[in-house]
């Protein structure tokens, strides 16, 4: 989503400036064009040469240097940017921007700009929470400037508290989100993800390999595109994306109950989870001893409810998207599941293919619609696949 976007990074004087080169390099890896403007104070912490190397472009510091062409630099840079991100933003620069002071190149660009502006504060806790700084940040926020949070941690002055700059990965996520078209705004999505677990006794359980990566990528992208997202997650060990409503579940029955709670009011249900199809008929309250061999050699299983089938067949206006994890003959099995579970779209992956299915950051899928048209996609990241699926869903609205 950041490909070919023009991002102007303003760097001000603060120790967090040492993290800014990594923002530049990660933005460029994602295909963005990056130009850097530094204040003189920023140059005390990191050299312009570092940013020049990372951005592969000249770094702008001086307001009054000889112009290489007849462009007025602060105006042309302000016009060029899709977004101006000030990271780290010192209390001093925030105060100047809030009050229309333009005494260096960065503050002059900020005043001249009509593009989106994102401020990433980094400062001591007392400075952050001072009346003056809070008022300045509020002033900017009321004008539509995006002000990111800080994180809590050990600060340069050895105080512990708020004021630490967000990590580069989080900042890049916020930039991506700010530049993403909100084409799913007003739509409510329920997305299930990850594996469910069915306990045998207090120690043992039945589960599967689902990591939650596919469902979490869908939830994150849907949220970025403006949807209201409820993410119902089974057992996973990855960090949850920021969504409107995060529901943690354990068993398939729990997942069913959670979907039931939100289904009526949703516009789209995406079933990326891998719920366990069976559970032990009997749960043992005590750990089953190895000596009682028969108990572990024969665990009687019973069917769990098929969540997707239940809601696919009882839907009213909802769009229901299913997945199928297959190890052979995936298109035929996929079409069978599309029909029997009454899906609008099914995403089929062959879990035996390298780079597809469980746990990987990538997937290889075929998407089948209600008319049974099959679109076979190549290897792509789960984030890319999530956007392809969301584009298909958007066309169905
Ligand atoms: O989580 P990752 O590691 O990123 O892996 C992603 C994935 C491979 C798990 C995902 O892409 C995927 O294919 N998910 C569906 C896995 C699965 O349960 O497939 P299935 O063919 O058994 O089920 C078909 C559909 O019915 C699925 O939408 C599933 O969510 C749903 N189902 C299945 C059983 C059940 N009891 N209730 C259900 O709702």
Tab-separated table of C-alpha atoms and ligand atoms in Angstrom:
chain	number	residue	atom	x	y	z
A	1	UNK	CA	0.000	0.000	0.000
A	2	UNK	CA	3.016	2.308	0.439
A	3	UNK	CA	4.302	1.655	-3.075
A	4	UNK	CA	5.030	4.913	-4.923
A	5	UNK	CA	3.773	7.079	-2.051
A	6	UNK	CA	5.751	10.271	-1.434
A	7	UNK	CA	6.726	10.531	2.204
A	8	UNK	CA	8.545	13.508	3.649
A	9	UNK	CA	10.202	12.628	6.936
A	10	UNK	CA	10.992	15.518	9.255
A	11	UNK	CA	13.587	14.697	11.901
A	12	UNK	CA	13.984	16.968	14.918
A	13	UNK	CA	16.521	17.080	17.736
A	14	UNK	CA	16.061	14.251	20.210
A	15	UNK	CA	17.796	11.019	21.047
A	16	UNK	CA	15.024	9.058	19.286
A	17	UNK	CA	16.442	10.479	16.026
A	18	UNK	CA	18.734	7.445	16.036
A	19	UNK	CA	15.700	5.289	15.133
A	20	UNK	CA	14.635	7.474	12.211
A	21	UNK	CA	17.048	5.951	9.618
A	22	UNK	CA	15.318	2.626	10.132
A	23	UNK	CA	11.959	4.279	9.333
A	24	UNK	CA	13.464	5.511	6.054
A	25	UNK	CA	14.929	2.166	5.118
A	26	UNK	CA	11.715	0.252	5.884
A	27	UNK	CA	9.563	2.726	3.966
A	28	UNK	CA	11.835	2.362	0.945
A	29	UNK	CA	11.725	-1.437	1.211
A	30	UNK	CA	7.957	-1.132	0.835
A	31	UNK	CA	8.341	0.911	-2.345
A	32	UNK	CA	7.767	4.435	-0.952
A	33	UNK	CA	9.718	7.497	-2.136
A	34	UNK	CA	11.266	9.178	0.889
A	35	UNK	CA	12.781	12.632	1.306
A	36	UNK	CA	14.258	13.777	4.593
A	37	UNK	CA	14.290	17.231	6.167
A	38	UNK	CA	16.336	17.675	9.341
A	39	UNK	CA	16.456	20.484	11.839
A	40	UNK	CA	19.916	21.688	12.893
A	41	UNK	CA	19.368	20.074	16.318
A	42	UNK	CA	18.625	16.714	14.660
A	43	UNK	CA	22.056	16.894	12.972
A	44	UNK	CA	23.624	16.846	16.457
A	45	UNK	CA	22.228	13.314	16.955
A	46	UNK	CA	22.484	11.732	13.482
A	47	UNK	CA	24.354	12.981	10.441
A	48	UNK	CA	22.587	13.988	7.215
A	49	UNK	CA	24.887	11.514	5.457
A	50	UNK	CA	23.140	8.611	7.228
A	51	UNK	CA	19.756	9.740	5.902
A	52	UNK	CA	21.201	10.536	2.487
A	53	UNK	CA	22.445	6.951	2.238
A	54	UNK	CA	19.179	5.462	3.514
A	55	UNK	CA	16.923	7.599	1.337
A	56	UNK	CA	19.257	7.640	-1.676
A	57	UNK	CA	18.512	11.353	-1.999
A	58	UNK	CA	19.898	14.662	-0.793
A	59	UNK	CA	18.889	15.613	2.730
A	60	UNK	CA	17.397	19.047	3.296
A	61	UNK	CA	18.575	21.046	6.286
A	62	UNK	CA	19.354	24.576	5.262
A	63	UNK	CA	16.644	27.110	4.542
A	64	UNK	CA	18.946	29.533	2.775
A	65	UNK	CA	21.281	27.333	0.751
A	66	UNK	CA	21.907	28.084	-2.946
A	67	UNK	CA	19.039	26.612	-4.941
A	68	UNK	CA	20.067	23.991	-7.504
A	69	UNK	CA	17.038	24.954	-9.614
A	70	UNK	CA	14.453	27.684	-9.414
A	71	UNK	CA	12.049	25.687	-7.215
A	72	UNK	CA	11.352	27.352	-3.901
A	73	UNK	CA	12.423	24.426	-1.760
A	74	UNK	CA	9.945	24.605	1.113
A	75	UNK	CA	7.037	24.980	-1.297
A	76	UNK	CA	8.097	22.237	-3.704
A	77	UNK	CA	8.763	19.781	-0.857
A	78	UNK	CA	5.420	20.635	0.767
A	79	UNK	CA	3.626	20.026	-2.557
A	80	UNK	CA	5.544	16.819	-3.296
A	81	UNK	CA	4.545	14.987	-0.113
A	82	UNK	CA	1.491	12.711	0.210
A	83	UNK	CA	2.208	12.828	3.909
A	84	UNK	CA	4.668	14.647	6.138
A	85	UNK	CA	5.769	12.589	9.139
A	86	UNK	CA	7.734	14.287	11.900
A	87	UNK	CA	9.567	11.554	13.830
A	88	UNK	CA	10.838	12.217	16.377
A	89	UNK	CA	8.871	15.398	17.005
A	90	UNK	CA	10.339	17.473	19.833
A	91	UNK	CA	8.233	19.695	22.118
A	92	UNK	CA	9.965	22.658	20.469
A	93	UNK	CA	8.908	21.749	16.907
A	94	UNK	CA	5.382	20.837	18.069
A	95	UNK	CA	5.103	24.263	19.753
A	96	UNK	CA	6.337	26.084	16.650
A	97	UNK	CA	3.999	24.163	14.344
A	98	UNK	CA	1.013	24.723	16.646
A	99	UNK	CA	1.666	28.450	16.705
A	100	UNK	CA	2.571	29.047	13.079
A	101	UNK	CA	6.227	29.818	13.699
A	102	UNK	CA	8.435	29.018	10.738
A	103	UNK	CA	12.045	29.675	11.579
A	104	UNK	CA	13.619	26.669	9.856
A	105	UNK	CA	13.014	24.577	6.730
A	106	UNK	CA	10.889	21.929	8.469
A	107	UNK	CA	8.546	24.310	10.276
A	108	UNK	CA	8.220	26.386	7.091
A	109	UNK	CA	7.249	23.270	5.095
A	110	UNK	CA	4.733	22.319	7.789
A	111	UNK	CA	3.102	25.736	7.568
A	112	UNK	CA	3.027	25.675	3.768
A	113	UNK	CA	1.757	22.110	3.459
A	114	UNK	CA	-1.748	21.063	2.424
A	115	UNK	CA	-0.979	17.343	2.707
A	116	UNK	CA	-1.595	15.002	5.651
A	117	UNK	CA	0.700	15.549	8.615
A	118	UNK	CA	1.613	12.984	11.260
A	119	UNK	CA	3.451	13.945	14.438
A	120	UNK	CA	5.358	11.256	16.357
A	121	UNK	CA	6.264	12.819	19.699
A	122	UNK	CA	9.349	11.831	21.689
A	123	UNK	CA	10.291	13.665	24.868
A	124	UNK	CA	10.566	13.496	28.619
A	125	UNK	CA	7.342	12.590	30.489
A	126	UNK	CA	7.094	15.964	32.249
A	127	UNK	CA	7.562	17.833	28.979
A	128	UNK	CA	4.986	15.599	27.290
A	129	UNK	CA	2.426	16.215	29.999
A	130	UNK	CA	3.149	19.916	30.487
A	131	UNK	CA	0.143	22.195	29.940
A	132	UNK	CA	1.914	23.979	27.115
A	133	UNK	CA	2.723	20.791	25.202
A	134	UNK	CA	-0.709	19.220	25.789
A	135	UNK	CA	-2.372	22.432	24.556
A	136	UNK	CA	-0.137	22.540	21.499
A	137	UNK	CA	-0.851	18.897	20.639
A	138	UNK	CA	-4.600	19.466	21.093
A	139	UNK	CA	-4.460	22.531	18.853
A	140	UNK	CA	-2.810	20.463	16.129
A	141	UNK	CA	-5.145	17.518	16.593
A	142	UNK	CA	-8.179	19.864	16.304
A	143	UNK	CA	-6.730	21.032	12.977
A	144	UNK	CA	-6.676	17.448	11.692
A	145	UNK	CA	-3.002	16.726	12.314
A	146	UNK	CA	-2.468	13.100	13.351
A	147	UNK	CA	-0.694	12.856	16.694
A	148	UNK	CA	0.583	9.393	17.548
A	149	UNK	CA	0.861	8.075	21.086
A	150	UNK	CA	4.150	7.615	22.837
A	151	UNK	CA	5.159	4.443	24.640
A	152	UNK	CA	6.068	3.930	28.244
A	153	UNK	CA	9.662	3.022	29.022
A	154	UNK	CA	13.073	4.151	30.197
A	155	UNK	CA	13.766	7.604	28.746
A	156	UNK	CA	17.117	9.138	27.771
A	157	UNK	CA	17.163	11.026	31.092
A	158	UNK	CA	16.775	7.667	32.921
A	159	UNK	CA	13.242	8.581	34.055
A	160	UNK	CA	10.681	5.868	33.454
A	161	UNK	CA	7.376	6.969	31.953
A	162	UNK	CA	5.502	8.011	28.815
A	163	UNK	CA	7.320	9.929	26.122
A	164	UNK	CA	9.329	7.231	24.377
A	165	UNK	CA	8.862	7.298	20.595
A	166	UNK	CA	6.867	4.445	19.046
A	167	UNK	CA	8.918	1.747	17.360
A	168	UNK	CA	9.622	2.211	13.613
A	169	UNK	CA	7.378	-0.763	12.682
A	170	UNK	CA	4.420	0.804	14.491
A	171	UNK	CA	5.080	4.189	12.871
A	172	UNK	CA	5.180	2.595	9.420
A	173	UNK	CA	1.897	0.822	10.143
A	174	UNK	CA	0.322	4.148	11.081
A	175	UNK	CA	1.644	5.797	7.905
A	176	UNK	CA	0.297	2.923	5.832
A	177	UNK	CA	-3.056	3.223	7.560
A	178	UNK	CA	-3.180	7.010	7.041
A	179	UNK	CA	-2.499	6.593	3.309
A	180	UNK	CA	-4.890	3.689	2.756
A	181	UNK	CA	-8.190	4.471	1.082
A	182	UNK	CA	-11.083	3.821	3.499
A	183	UNK	CA	-13.104	1.853	0.966
A	184	UNK	CA	-14.632	-0.498	3.575
A	185	UNK	CA	-15.874	2.294	5.839
A	186	UNK	CA	-19.286	1.600	7.370
A	187	UNK	CA	-19.006	-2.181	6.908
A	188	UNK	CA	-18.892	-4.542	9.854
A	189	UNK	CA	-16.597	-7.527	9.515
A	190	UNK	CA	-16.400	-10.582	11.760
A	191	UNK	CA	-13.193	-12.526	11.121
A	192	UNK	CA	-12.256	-15.811	12.764
A	193	UNK	CA	-8.648	-16.865	12.993
A	194	UNK	CA	-6.269	-19.446	14.431
A	195	UNK	CA	-6.715	-22.918	15.819
A	196	UNK	CA	-9.240	-23.992	18.413
A	197	UNK	CA	-8.179	-26.429	21.120
A	198	UNK	CA	-10.183	-29.301	22.552
A	199	UNK	CA	-9.021	-30.467	25.977
A	200	UNK	CA	-8.593	-34.153	26.807
A	201	UNK	CA	-7.553	-33.641	30.418
A	202	UNK	CA	-5.904	-30.720	32.306
A	203	UNK	CA	-2.623	-31.453	30.474
A	204	UNK	CA	-3.455	-32.650	26.982
A	205	UNK	CA	-5.508	-31.324	24.090
A	206	UNK	CA	-6.283	-31.722	20.390
A	207	UNK	CA	-5.453	-28.851	18.044
A	208	UNK	CA	-3.906	-28.107	14.627
A	209	UNK	CA	-1.136	-26.040	13.034
A	210	UNK	CA	-3.000	-22.783	12.384
A	211	UNK	CA	-0.928	-19.799	13.539
A	212	UNK	CA	-3.600	-17.142	12.991
A	213	UNK	CA	-1.420	-15.255	10.471
A	214	UNK	CA	-3.961	-15.402	7.627
A	215	UNK	CA	-6.902	-14.267	9.756
A	216	UNK	CA	-4.888	-11.580	11.514
A	217	UNK	CA	-3.700	-10.203	8.159
A	218	UNK	CA	-7.326	-10.002	7.015
A	219	UNK	CA	-8.364	-8.248	10.228
A	220	UNK	CA	-5.494	-5.764	10.033
A	221	UNK	CA	-6.115	-4.882	6.382
A	222	UNK	CA	-9.905	-4.628	6.824
A	223	UNK	CA	-9.333	-2.253	9.744
A	224	UNK	CA	-6.834	-0.195	7.727
A	225	UNK	CA	-9.417	0.078	4.960
A	226	UNK	CA	-11.941	1.564	7.378
A	227	UNK	CA	-14.087	-1.451	8.328
A	228	UNK	CA	-15.373	-2.054	11.829
A	229	UNK	CA	-13.636	-5.320	12.726
A	230	UNK	CA	-14.455	-7.990	15.294
A	231	UNK	CA	-11.635	-10.516	15.392
A	232	UNK	CA	-12.517	-13.844	17.005
A	233	UNK	CA	-9.260	-15.596	17.676
A	234	UNK	CA	-8.451	-19.124	18.690
A	235	UNK	CA	-5.148	-20.129	20.194
A	236	UNK	CA	-2.269	-18.252	18.538
A	237	UNK	CA	1.069	-16.898	19.655
A	238	UNK	CA	1.323	-13.771	17.506
A	239	UNK	CA	0.475	-10.213	18.496
A	240	UNK	CA	-3.124	-9.173	17.873
A	241	UNK	CA	-3.685	-6.340	15.402
A	242	UNK	CA	-5.561	-3.205	16.511
A	243	UNK	CA	-9.232	-3.916	15.840
A	244	UNK	CA	-12.527	-2.639	17.228
A	245	UNK	CA	-13.340	-5.782	19.118
A	246	UNK	CA	-10.993	-8.651	19.959
A	247	UNK	CA	-12.534	-11.861	21.296
A	248	UNK	CA	-10.293	-14.683	22.492
A	249	UNK	CA	-11.790	-18.173	22.383
A	250	UNK	CA	-10.576	-21.649	23.103
A	251	UNK	CA	-12.811	-24.445	21.792
A	252	UNK	CA	-14.819	-24.709	18.581
A	253	UNK	CA	-18.009	-24.368	20.642
A	254	UNK	CA	-16.633	-21.101	22.144
A	255	UNK	CA	-15.877	-19.851	18.637
A	256	UNK	CA	-19.396	-20.737	17.517
A	257	UNK	CA	-20.878	-18.863	20.513
A	258	UNK	CA	-18.776	-15.775	19.749
A	259	UNK	CA	-19.725	-15.759	16.046
A	260	UNK	CA	-23.389	-16.178	17.012
A	261	UNK	CA	-23.166	-13.091	19.215
A	262	UNK	CA	-21.915	-10.838	16.394
A	263	UNK	CA	-23.291	-12.458	13.230
A	264	UNK	CA	-26.702	-10.755	12.997
A	265	UNK	CA	-25.204	-7.276	12.949
A	266	UNK	CA	-22.288	-7.988	10.623
A	267	UNK	CA	-22.041	-7.408	6.881
A	268	UNK	CA	-19.252	-9.911	6.271
A	269	UNK	CA	-18.124	-13.093	8.022
A	270	UNK	CA	-14.692	-14.418	7.045
A	271	UNK	CA	-13.908	-17.879	8.374
A	272	UNK	CA	-10.114	-18.066	8.178
A	273	UNK	CA	-9.882	-20.058	11.417
A	274	UNK	CA	-9.098	-23.742	11.557
A	275	UNK	CA	-11.598	-24.991	14.139
A	276	UNK	CA	-11.077	-28.528	15.434
A	277	UNK	CA	-13.641	-30.773	13.767
A	278	UNK	CA	-13.699	-33.221	16.705
A	279	UNK	CA	-13.496	-33.089	20.492
A	280	UNK	CA	-13.065	-35.865	23.048
A	281	UNK	CA	-16.457	-37.200	24.082
A	282	UNK	CA	-15.396	-37.127	27.711
A	283	UNK	CA	-13.145	-34.574	29.415
A	284	UNK	CA	-11.182	-36.021	32.328
A	285	UNK	CA	-11.063	-33.615	35.286
A	286	UNK	CA	-7.841	-35.316	36.439
A	287	UNK	CA	-4.691	-35.998	34.429
A	288	UNK	CA	-5.055	-39.399	32.776
A	289	UNK	CA	-2.239	-41.623	34.048
A	290	UNK	CA	-0.023	-43.466	31.599
A	291	UNK	CA	-0.701	-46.660	33.504
A	292	UNK	CA	-4.388	-46.484	32.621
A	293	UNK	CA	-3.240	-47.206	29.098
A	294	UNK	CA	-6.580	-47.891	27.517
A	295	UNK	CA	-7.791	-44.371	28.361
A	296	UNK	CA	-5.118	-42.768	26.202
A	297	UNK	CA	-4.973	-45.374	23.480
A	298	UNK	CA	-8.632	-44.941	22.729
A	299	UNK	CA	-10.034	-41.443	22.990
A	300	UNK	CA	-13.588	-41.428	21.774
A	301	UNK	CA	-14.232	-38.339	19.660
A	302	UNK	CA	-17.464	-36.598	18.748
A	303	UNK	CA	-18.132	-34.088	15.951
A	304	UNK	CA	-17.974	-30.385	16.687
A	305	UNK	CA	-20.458	-28.046	15.122
A	306	UNK	CA	-19.437	-26.747	11.680
A	307	UNK	CA	-19.547	-22.993	12.345
A	308	UNK	CA	-19.151	-21.937	8.719
A	309	UNK	CA	-21.872	-24.305	7.525
A	310	UNK	CA	-24.279	-23.144	10.226
A	311	UNK	CA	-23.913	-19.429	9.422
A	312	UNK	CA	-23.506	-19.947	5.657
A	313	UNK	CA	-26.871	-21.644	5.617
A	314	UNK	CA	-28.628	-19.214	7.962
A	315	UNK	CA	-27.286	-15.952	6.528
A	316	UNK	CA	-29.644	-13.175	5.426
A	317	UNK	CA	-27.773	-10.308	3.769
A	318	UNK	CA	-24.320	-11.208	5.017
A	319	UNK	CA	-21.446	-12.114	2.739
A	320	UNK	CA	-19.779	-15.282	4.015
A	321	UNK	CA	-16.215	-16.100	2.959
A	322	UNK	CA	-14.802	-19.518	3.763
A	323	UNK	CA	-11.379	-21.064	3.514
A	324	UNK	CA	-10.415	-24.611	2.685
A	325	UNK	CA	-7.157	-26.170	3.746
A	326	UNK	CA	-6.621	-29.161	1.480
A	327	UNK	CA	-3.722	-31.477	0.784
A	328	UNK	CA	-4.892	-32.717	-2.639
A	329	UNK	CA	-7.563	-32.120	-5.286
A	330	UNK	CA	-8.145	-28.729	-3.681
A	331	UNK	CA	-10.317	-27.102	-6.349
A	332	UNK	CA	-12.885	-29.937	-6.369
A	333	UNK	CA	-12.969	-30.133	-2.569
A	334	UNK	CA	-13.171	-26.332	-2.443
A	335	UNK	CA	-16.187	-26.258	-4.776
A	336	UNK	CA	-17.829	-28.961	-2.635
A	337	UNK	CA	-17.376	-26.812	0.493
A	338	UNK	CA	-18.534	-23.645	-1.293
A	339	UNK	CA	-21.793	-25.427	-2.149
A	340	UNK	CA	-22.426	-27.311	1.092
A	341	UNK	CA	-21.552	-24.354	3.345
A	342	UNK	CA	-23.284	-21.813	1.082
A	343	UNK	CA	-20.246	-19.506	0.887
A	344	UNK	CA	-20.162	-16.448	-1.380
A	345	UNK	CA	-16.431	-16.923	-1.869
A	346	UNK	CA	-14.062	-19.707	-0.877
A	347	UNK	CA	-10.290	-19.330	-0.618
A	348	UNK	CA	-8.595	-22.648	-1.200
A	349	UNK	CA	-5.027	-23.379	-0.202
A	350	UNK	CA	-3.060	-26.551	-0.690
A	351	UNK	CA	-1.242	-26.865	2.613
A	352	UNK	CA	1.344	-29.209	1.090
A	353	UNK	CA	2.736	-26.549	-1.272
A	354	UNK	CA	5.882	-24.788	-0.072
A	355	UNK	CA	5.002	-21.244	1.016
A	356	UNK	CA	1.289	-21.988	1.395
A	357	UNK	CA	-1.052	-22.751	4.259
A	358	UNK	CA	-0.201	-22.983	7.932
A	359	UNK	CA	2.351	-20.820	9.775
A	360	UNK	CA	4.090	-19.236	6.780
A	361	UNK	CA	4.015	-15.482	6.087
A	362	UNK	CA	3.015	-16.292	2.511
A	363	UNK	CA	0.215	-18.229	0.894
A	364	UNK	CA	-0.735	-19.660	-2.487
A	365	UNK	CA	-4.472	-19.694	-3.028
A	366	UNK	CA	-7.263	-20.051	-5.527
A	367	UNK	CA	-10.374	-17.973	-5.060
A	368	UNK	CA	-13.689	-19.477	-6.168
A	369	UNK	CA	-16.864	-17.392	-6.435
A	370	UNK	CA	-20.539	-18.434	-6.311
A	371	UNK	CA	-20.569	-19.031	-10.077
A	372	UNK	CA	-17.653	-21.367	-9.490
A	373	UNK	CA	-15.196	-19.216	-11.421
A	374	UNK	CA	-11.728	-20.150	-10.232
A	375	UNK	CA	-8.966	-17.550	-9.998
A	376	UNK	CA	-5.594	-19.083	-9.218
A	377	UNK	CA	-3.121	-16.749	-7.582
A	378	UNK	CA	0.638	-17.095	-7.258
A	379	UNK	CA	2.794	-16.954	-4.154
A	380	UNK	CA	2.149	-13.751	-2.202
A	381	UNK	CA	2.313	-12.519	1.372
A	382	UNK	CA	-0.721	-13.146	3.555
A	383	UNK	CA	-1.148	-9.351	3.694
A	384	UNK	CA	-1.309	-9.177	-0.104
A	385	UNK	CA	-3.733	-12.093	-0.248
A	386	UNK	CA	-5.879	-10.438	2.434
A	387	UNK	CA	-6.220	-7.366	0.212
A	388	UNK	CA	-7.104	-9.470	-2.838
A	389	UNK	CA	-9.853	-11.173	-0.796
A	390	UNK	CA	-11.124	-7.839	0.572
A	391	UNK	CA	-11.237	-6.414	-2.987
A	392	UNK	CA	-13.447	-9.359	-4.010
A	393	UNK	CA	-15.701	-8.822	-0.998
A	394	UNK	CA	-16.003	-5.086	-1.758
A	395	UNK	CA	-17.222	-5.896	-5.272
A	396	UNK	CA	-20.059	-7.958	-3.750
A	397	UNK	CA	-21.485	-5.045	-1.703
B	1	LIG	O1	-3.512	-19.573	10.482
B	1	LIG	P1	-2.410	-19.735	9.451
B	1	LIG	O2	-1.214	-20.455	10.010
B	1	LIG	O3	-2.060	-18.444	8.793
B	1	LIG	O4	-2.963	-20.683	8.325
B	1	LIG	C1	-4.006	-20.236	7.517
B	1	LIG	C2	-4.933	-21.379	7.109
B	1	LIG	C3	-4.218	-22.320	6.196
B	1	LIG	C4	-5.412	-22.111	8.357
B	1	LIG	C5	-6.183	-20.721	6.411
B	1	LIG	O5	-5.751	-20.158	5.242
B	1	LIG	C6	-7.238	-21.796	6.139
B	1	LIG	O6	-7.212	-22.459	5.156
B	1	LIG	N1	-8.210	-21.891	7.093
B	1	LIG	C7	-9.252	-22.902	7.085
B	1	LIG	C8	-8.730	-24.143	7.731
B	1	LIG	C9	-9.833	-25.178	7.818
B	1	LIG	O7	-10.363	-25.417	8.879
B	1	LIG	O8	-10.198	-25.659	6.658
B	1	LIG	P2	-11.386	-26.739	6.456
B	1	LIG	O9	-11.285	-27.093	5.027
B	1	LIG	O10	-11.256	-27.800	7.480
B	1	LIG	O11	-12.711	-25.919	6.739
B	1	LIG	C10	-13.448	-25.252	5.723
B	1	LIG	C11	-14.108	-24.009	6.285
B	1	LIG	O12	-15.007	-24.366	7.339
B	1	LIG	C12	-13.134	-23.019	6.877
B	1	LIG	O13	-13.580	-21.718	6.553
B	1	LIG	C13	-13.230	-23.262	8.382
B	1	LIG	O14	-12.996	-22.064	9.127
B	1	LIG	C14	-14.677	-23.707	8.521
B	1	LIG	N2	-14.941	-24.644	9.642
B	1	LIG	C15	-14.343	-25.852	9.688
B	1	LIG	C16	-14.647	-26.725	10.726
B	1	LIG	C17	-15.569	-26.327	11.717
B	1	LIG	N3	-15.888	-27.153	12.712
B	1	LIG	N4	-16.135	-25.120	11.643
B	1	LIG	C18	-15.841	-24.272	10.635
B	1	LIG	O15	-16.348	-23.159	10.599
